[in-house]
Coordinates of C-alpha atoms and ligand atoms in Angstrom, one line a residue:
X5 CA 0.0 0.0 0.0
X6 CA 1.5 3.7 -0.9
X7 CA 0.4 5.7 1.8
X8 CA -0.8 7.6 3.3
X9 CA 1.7 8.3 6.1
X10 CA 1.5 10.3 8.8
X11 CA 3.8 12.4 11.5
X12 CA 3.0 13.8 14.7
X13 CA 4.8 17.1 15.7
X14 CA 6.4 17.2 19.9
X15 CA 6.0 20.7 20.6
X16 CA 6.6 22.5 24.0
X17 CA 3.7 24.1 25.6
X18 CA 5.2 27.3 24.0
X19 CA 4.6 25.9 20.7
X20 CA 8.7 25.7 20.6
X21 CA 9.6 21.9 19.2
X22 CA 10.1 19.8 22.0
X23 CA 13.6 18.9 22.8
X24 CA 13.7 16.0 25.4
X25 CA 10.7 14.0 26.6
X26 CA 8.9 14.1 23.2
X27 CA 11.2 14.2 19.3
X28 CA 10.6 17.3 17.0
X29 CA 8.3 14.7 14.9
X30 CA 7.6 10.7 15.4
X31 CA 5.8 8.4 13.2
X32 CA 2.6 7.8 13.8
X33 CA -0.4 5.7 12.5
X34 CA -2.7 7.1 10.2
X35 CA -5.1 4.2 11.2
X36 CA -5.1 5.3 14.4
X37 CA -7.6 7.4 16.0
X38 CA -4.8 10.5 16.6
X39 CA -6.9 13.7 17.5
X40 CA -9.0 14.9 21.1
X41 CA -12.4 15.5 20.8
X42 CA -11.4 18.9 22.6
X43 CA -9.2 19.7 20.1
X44 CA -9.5 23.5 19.2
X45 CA -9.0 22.8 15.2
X46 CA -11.6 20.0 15.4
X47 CA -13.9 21.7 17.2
X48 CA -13.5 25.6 16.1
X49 CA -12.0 25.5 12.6
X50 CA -9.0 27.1 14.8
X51 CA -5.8 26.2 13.1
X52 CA -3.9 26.6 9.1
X53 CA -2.6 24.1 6.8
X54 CA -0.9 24.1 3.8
X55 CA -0.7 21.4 0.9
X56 CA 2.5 20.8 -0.7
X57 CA 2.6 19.1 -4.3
X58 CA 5.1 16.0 -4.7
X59 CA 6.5 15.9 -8.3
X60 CA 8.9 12.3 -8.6
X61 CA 9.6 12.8 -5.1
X62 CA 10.0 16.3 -5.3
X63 CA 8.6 18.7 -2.9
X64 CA 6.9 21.3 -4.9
X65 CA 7.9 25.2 -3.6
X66 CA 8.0 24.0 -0.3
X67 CA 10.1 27.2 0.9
X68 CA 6.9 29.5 -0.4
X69 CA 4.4 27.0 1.7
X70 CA 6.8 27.0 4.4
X71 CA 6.6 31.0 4.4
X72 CA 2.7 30.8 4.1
X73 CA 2.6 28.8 6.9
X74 CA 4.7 31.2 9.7
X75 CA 2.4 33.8 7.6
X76 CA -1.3 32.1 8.2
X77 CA 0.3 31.5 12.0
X78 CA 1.4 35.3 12.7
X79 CA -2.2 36.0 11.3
X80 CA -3.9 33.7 14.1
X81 CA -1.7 34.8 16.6
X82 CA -0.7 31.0 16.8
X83 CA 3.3 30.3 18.1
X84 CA 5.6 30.9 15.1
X85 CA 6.0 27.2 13.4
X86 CA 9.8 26.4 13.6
X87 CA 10.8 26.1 9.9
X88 CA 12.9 23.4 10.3
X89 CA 11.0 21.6 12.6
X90 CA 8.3 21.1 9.9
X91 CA 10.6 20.9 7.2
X92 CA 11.9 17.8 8.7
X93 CA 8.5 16.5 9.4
X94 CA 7.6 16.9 5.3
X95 CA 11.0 15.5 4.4
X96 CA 10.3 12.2 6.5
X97 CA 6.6 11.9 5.8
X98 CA 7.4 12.4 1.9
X99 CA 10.1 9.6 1.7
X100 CA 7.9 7.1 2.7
X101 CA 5.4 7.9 -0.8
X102 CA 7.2 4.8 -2.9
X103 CA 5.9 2.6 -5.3
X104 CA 6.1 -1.4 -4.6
X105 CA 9.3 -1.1 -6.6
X106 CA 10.7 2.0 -4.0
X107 CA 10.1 4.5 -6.6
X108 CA 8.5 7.6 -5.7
X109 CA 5.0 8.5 -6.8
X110 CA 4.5 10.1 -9.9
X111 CA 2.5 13.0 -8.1
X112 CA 1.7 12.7 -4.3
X113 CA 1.2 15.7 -1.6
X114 CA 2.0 16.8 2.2
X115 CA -0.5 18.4 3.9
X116 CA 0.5 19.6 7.2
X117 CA -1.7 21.2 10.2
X118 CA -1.2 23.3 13.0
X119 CA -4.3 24.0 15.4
X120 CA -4.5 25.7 18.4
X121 CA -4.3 22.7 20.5
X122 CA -6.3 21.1 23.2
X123 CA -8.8 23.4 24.5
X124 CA -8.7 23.3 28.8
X125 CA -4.8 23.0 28.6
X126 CA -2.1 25.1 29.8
X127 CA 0.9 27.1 28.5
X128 CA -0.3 28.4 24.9
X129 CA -0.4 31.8 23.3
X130 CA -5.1 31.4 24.4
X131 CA -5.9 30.7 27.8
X132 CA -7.2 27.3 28.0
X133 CA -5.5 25.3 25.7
X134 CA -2.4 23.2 25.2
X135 CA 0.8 23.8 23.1
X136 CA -0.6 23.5 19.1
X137 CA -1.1 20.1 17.6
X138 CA 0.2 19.4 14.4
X139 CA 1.0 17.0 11.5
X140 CA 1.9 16.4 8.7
X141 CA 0.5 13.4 5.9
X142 CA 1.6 12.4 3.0
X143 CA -0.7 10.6 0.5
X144 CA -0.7 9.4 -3.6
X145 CA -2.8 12.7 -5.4
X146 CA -6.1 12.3 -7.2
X147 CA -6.0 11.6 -10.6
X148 CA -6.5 15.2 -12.0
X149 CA -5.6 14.6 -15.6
X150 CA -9.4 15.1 -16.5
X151 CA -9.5 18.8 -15.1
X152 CA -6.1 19.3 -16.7
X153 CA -7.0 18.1 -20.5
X154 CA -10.8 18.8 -20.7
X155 CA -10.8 21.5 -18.6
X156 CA -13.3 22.6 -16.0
X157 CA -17.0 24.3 -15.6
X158 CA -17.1 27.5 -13.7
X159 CA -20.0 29.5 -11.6
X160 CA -19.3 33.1 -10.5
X161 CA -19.9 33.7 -7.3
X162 CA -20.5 36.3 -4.8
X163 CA -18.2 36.2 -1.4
X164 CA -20.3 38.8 0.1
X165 CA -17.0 41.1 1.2
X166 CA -15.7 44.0 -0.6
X167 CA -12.2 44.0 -2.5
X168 CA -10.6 45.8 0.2
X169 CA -11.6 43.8 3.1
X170 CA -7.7 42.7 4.4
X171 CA -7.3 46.5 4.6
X172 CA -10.6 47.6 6.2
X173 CA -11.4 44.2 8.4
X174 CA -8.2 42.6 8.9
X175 CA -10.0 40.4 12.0
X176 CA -11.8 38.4 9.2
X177 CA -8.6 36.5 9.1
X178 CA -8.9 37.1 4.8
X179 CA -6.1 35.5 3.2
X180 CA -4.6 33.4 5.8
X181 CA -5.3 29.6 5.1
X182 CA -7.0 29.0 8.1
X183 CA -8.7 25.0 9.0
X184 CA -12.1 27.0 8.6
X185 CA -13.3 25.4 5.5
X186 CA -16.3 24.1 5.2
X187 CA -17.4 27.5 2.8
X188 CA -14.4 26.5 0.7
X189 CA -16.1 22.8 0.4
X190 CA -19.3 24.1 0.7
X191 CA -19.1 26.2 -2.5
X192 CA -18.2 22.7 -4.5
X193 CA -21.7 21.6 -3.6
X194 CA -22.9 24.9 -4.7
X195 CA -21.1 24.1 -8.3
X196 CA -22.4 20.3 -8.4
X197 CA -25.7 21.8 -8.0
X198 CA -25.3 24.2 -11.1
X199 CA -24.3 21.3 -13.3
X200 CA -20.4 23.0 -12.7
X201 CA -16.8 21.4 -11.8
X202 CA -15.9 24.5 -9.6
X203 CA -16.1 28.1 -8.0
X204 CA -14.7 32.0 -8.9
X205 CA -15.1 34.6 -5.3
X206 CA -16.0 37.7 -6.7
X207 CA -15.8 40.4 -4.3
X208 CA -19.3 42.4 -3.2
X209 CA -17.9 45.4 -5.7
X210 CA -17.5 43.1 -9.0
X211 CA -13.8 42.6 -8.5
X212 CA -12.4 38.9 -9.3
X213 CA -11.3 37.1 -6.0
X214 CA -9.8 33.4 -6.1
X215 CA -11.5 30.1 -6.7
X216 CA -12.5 27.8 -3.9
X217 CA -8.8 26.4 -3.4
X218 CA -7.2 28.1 -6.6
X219 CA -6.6 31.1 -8.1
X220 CA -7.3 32.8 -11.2
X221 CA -4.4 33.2 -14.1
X222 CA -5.5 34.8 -17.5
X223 CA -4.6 35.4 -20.5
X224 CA -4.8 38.5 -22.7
X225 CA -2.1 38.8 -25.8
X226 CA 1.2 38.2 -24.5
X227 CA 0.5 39.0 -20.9
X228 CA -1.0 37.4 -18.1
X229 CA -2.7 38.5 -15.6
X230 CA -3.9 37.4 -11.5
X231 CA -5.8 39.2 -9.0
X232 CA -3.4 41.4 -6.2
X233 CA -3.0 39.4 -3.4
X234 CA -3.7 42.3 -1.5
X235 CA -7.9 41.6 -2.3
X236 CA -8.1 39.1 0.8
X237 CA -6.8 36.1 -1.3
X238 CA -4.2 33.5 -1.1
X239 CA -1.4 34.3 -2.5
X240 CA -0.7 31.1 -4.3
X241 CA 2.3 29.5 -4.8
X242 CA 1.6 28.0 -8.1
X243 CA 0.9 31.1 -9.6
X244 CA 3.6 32.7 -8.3
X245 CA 5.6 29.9 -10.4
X246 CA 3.5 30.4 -13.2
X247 CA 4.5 34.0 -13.5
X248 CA 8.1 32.5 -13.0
X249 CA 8.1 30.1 -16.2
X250 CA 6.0 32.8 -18.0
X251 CA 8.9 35.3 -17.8
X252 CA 11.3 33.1 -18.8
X253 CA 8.2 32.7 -21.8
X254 CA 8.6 35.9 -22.9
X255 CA 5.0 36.7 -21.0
X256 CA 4.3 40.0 -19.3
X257 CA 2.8 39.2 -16.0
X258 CA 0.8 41.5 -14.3
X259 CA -1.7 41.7 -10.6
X260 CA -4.4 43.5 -11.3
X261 CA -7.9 44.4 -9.9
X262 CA -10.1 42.7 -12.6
X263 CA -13.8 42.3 -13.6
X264 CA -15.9 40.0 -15.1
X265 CA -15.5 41.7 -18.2
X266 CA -11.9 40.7 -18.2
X267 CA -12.6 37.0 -17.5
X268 CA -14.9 36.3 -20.2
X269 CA -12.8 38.5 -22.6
X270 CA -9.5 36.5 -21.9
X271 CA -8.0 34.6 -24.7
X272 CA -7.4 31.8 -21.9
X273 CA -8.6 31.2 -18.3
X274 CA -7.4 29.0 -15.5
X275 CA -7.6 27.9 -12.0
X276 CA -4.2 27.3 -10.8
X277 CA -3.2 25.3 -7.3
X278 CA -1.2 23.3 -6.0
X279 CA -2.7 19.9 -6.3
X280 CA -4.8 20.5 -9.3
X281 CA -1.7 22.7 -11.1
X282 CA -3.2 24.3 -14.3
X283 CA -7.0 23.7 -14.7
X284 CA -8.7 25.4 -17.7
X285 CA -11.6 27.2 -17.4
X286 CA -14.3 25.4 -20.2
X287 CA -17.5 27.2 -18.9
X288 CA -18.3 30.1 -16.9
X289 CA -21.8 30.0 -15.7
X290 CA -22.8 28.2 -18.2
X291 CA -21.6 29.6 -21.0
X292 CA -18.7 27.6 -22.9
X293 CA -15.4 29.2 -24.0
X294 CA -12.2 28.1 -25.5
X295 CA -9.3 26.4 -23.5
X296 CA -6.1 26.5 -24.9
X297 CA -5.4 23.0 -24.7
X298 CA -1.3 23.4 -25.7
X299 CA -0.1 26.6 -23.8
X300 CA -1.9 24.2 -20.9
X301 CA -0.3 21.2 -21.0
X302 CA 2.9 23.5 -21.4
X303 CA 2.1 24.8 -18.2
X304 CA 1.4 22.0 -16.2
X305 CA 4.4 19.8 -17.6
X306 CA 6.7 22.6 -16.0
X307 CA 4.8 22.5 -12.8
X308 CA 4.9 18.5 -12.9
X309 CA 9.0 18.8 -13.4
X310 CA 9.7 21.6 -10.1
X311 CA 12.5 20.1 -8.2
X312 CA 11.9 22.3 -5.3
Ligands
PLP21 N1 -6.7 30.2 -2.7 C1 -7.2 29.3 -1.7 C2 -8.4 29.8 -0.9 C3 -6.6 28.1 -1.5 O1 -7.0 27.3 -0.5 C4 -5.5 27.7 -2.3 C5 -4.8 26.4 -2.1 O2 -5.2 25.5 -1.5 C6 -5.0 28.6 -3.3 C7 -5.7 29.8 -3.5 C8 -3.9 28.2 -4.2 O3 -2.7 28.2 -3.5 P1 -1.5 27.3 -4.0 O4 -1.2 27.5 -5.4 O5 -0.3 27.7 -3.1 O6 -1.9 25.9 -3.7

């Protein structure tokens, strides 16, 4: 069986890694009932997480999820995560993702988690709960070759906030990747119900936001173009390295405040993350529109060969 395999962070009840009594990170059974009931990311949502692609082994901009991590942390006011403390954890947990013949997996990923602990402890950064629990997993990835060749049905729709929400209610915790998700999954329901594959925020104003777990790369002429990760988004690692191959492409890349008018009248569309890579948009709300099928699989074969 290839997975998945799990580690357990030792943290001190400062949320420092634990030096004597418990390792920085041991093994530990994914079979295994692991989590209290009084856990605050179980039951408040109160904790991050970041998933980190594996390419032939290869952890995919784990530096930039590592970064996103302390980021999402500082956010929450949660003890900063010691980067090599977790790095070591993803290291180990990813060497185990082998083939029967010892060969890594083809594409696999590491999630990891960091929640505010167990509520009714002592010693962390909230009264009444415990130094932060965390892990990290590694499992095989979907299959998402569909989403990548075909291409994927979009709906539009409204987060409710305004663009400028980070700036003028920073307390709605807006662009840190918190373990409060079940609107992100939610909004997938939403899609199956519209006879669509997936979901586009748009802010309250009309300015495109980020998909549900994704965000939004166009294309228009030789430049492409995101939303500014200053709209209460994610800023996503995969298409920061999209802008990376696309300038050694000879693209112009730009973040921009954009409308819907800019989405329909792109020459290409995708949804970019790190699981999925490069998904193109085929529909949006109903209405069919081109993919471009070659700049695509372009795209997602450099994303599929990242070495770090
Ligand atoms: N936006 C949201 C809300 C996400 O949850 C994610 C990733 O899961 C992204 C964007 C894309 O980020 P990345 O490319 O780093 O996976």
């Amino acid at each position: 069986m290839t997975g998945p395999f799990l580690v357990r962070l030792g943290f001190a009840d400062d949320g420092t890694p634990a030096s004597h009594a418990v390792p920085s990170h041991y093994p530990a059974d994914v079979a295994v009932p692991q989590l209290s009931v009084l856990d605050l990311g179980a039951t408040r949502g109160d904790g991050i997480f970041e998933t980190i692609s594996l390419g032939n082994g290869h952890l995919q901009a784990l530096e930039p999820h590592l970064a996103r991590f302390a980021h999402s942390a500082a956010m929450l006011d949660l003890p900063t995560p010691n980067a090599a403390q977790w790095r070591a954890a993803i290291v180990e947990v990813a060497a185990h993702l082998v083939d029967s013949l010892g060969k890594p997996v083809d594409e696999g990923f590491v999630k990891i988690v960091m929640t505010r602990g167990v509520e009714g402890g002592s010693g962390s950064l909230l009264p009444g709960a415990t130094a932060p629990t965390g892990w990290a997993l590694a499992a095989v990835a979907p299959d998402h070759g569909p989403a990548r060749r075909n291409g994927i049905r979009v709906i539009l729709l409204d987060r409710g906030y305004r663009h400028d929400i980070a700036q003028t209610s920073p307390w709605l915790l807006a662009g840190a990747k918190t373990l409060s998700y079940a609107i992100n999954r939610g909004v997938y329901r939403e899609a199956a119900r519209r006879d669509a594959d997936d979901a586009l925020f748009v802010s309250s104003d009309g300015y495109l936001l980020e998909g549900a777990v994704s965000n939004l790369v166009l294309k228009r002429g030789q430049t492409l173009l995101t939303p500014r990760t200053d709209l209460g988004i994610l800023a996503g690692t995969t298409q920061a390295d999209i802008y990376t191959w696309a300038a050694g492409r000879g693209f112009a890349t730009e973040y921009s405040l954009l409308t819907v008018d800019d989405l329909t009248g792109a020459d290409a569309a995708w949804l970019v993350s790190s699981g999925r890579h490069a998904a193109p948009i085929r529909a949006i709300d109903g209405v069919e529109r081109a993919i471009d099928a070659e700049l695509t699989s372009e795209i997602n074969a450099y994303l599929h060969a990242r070495r770090e």
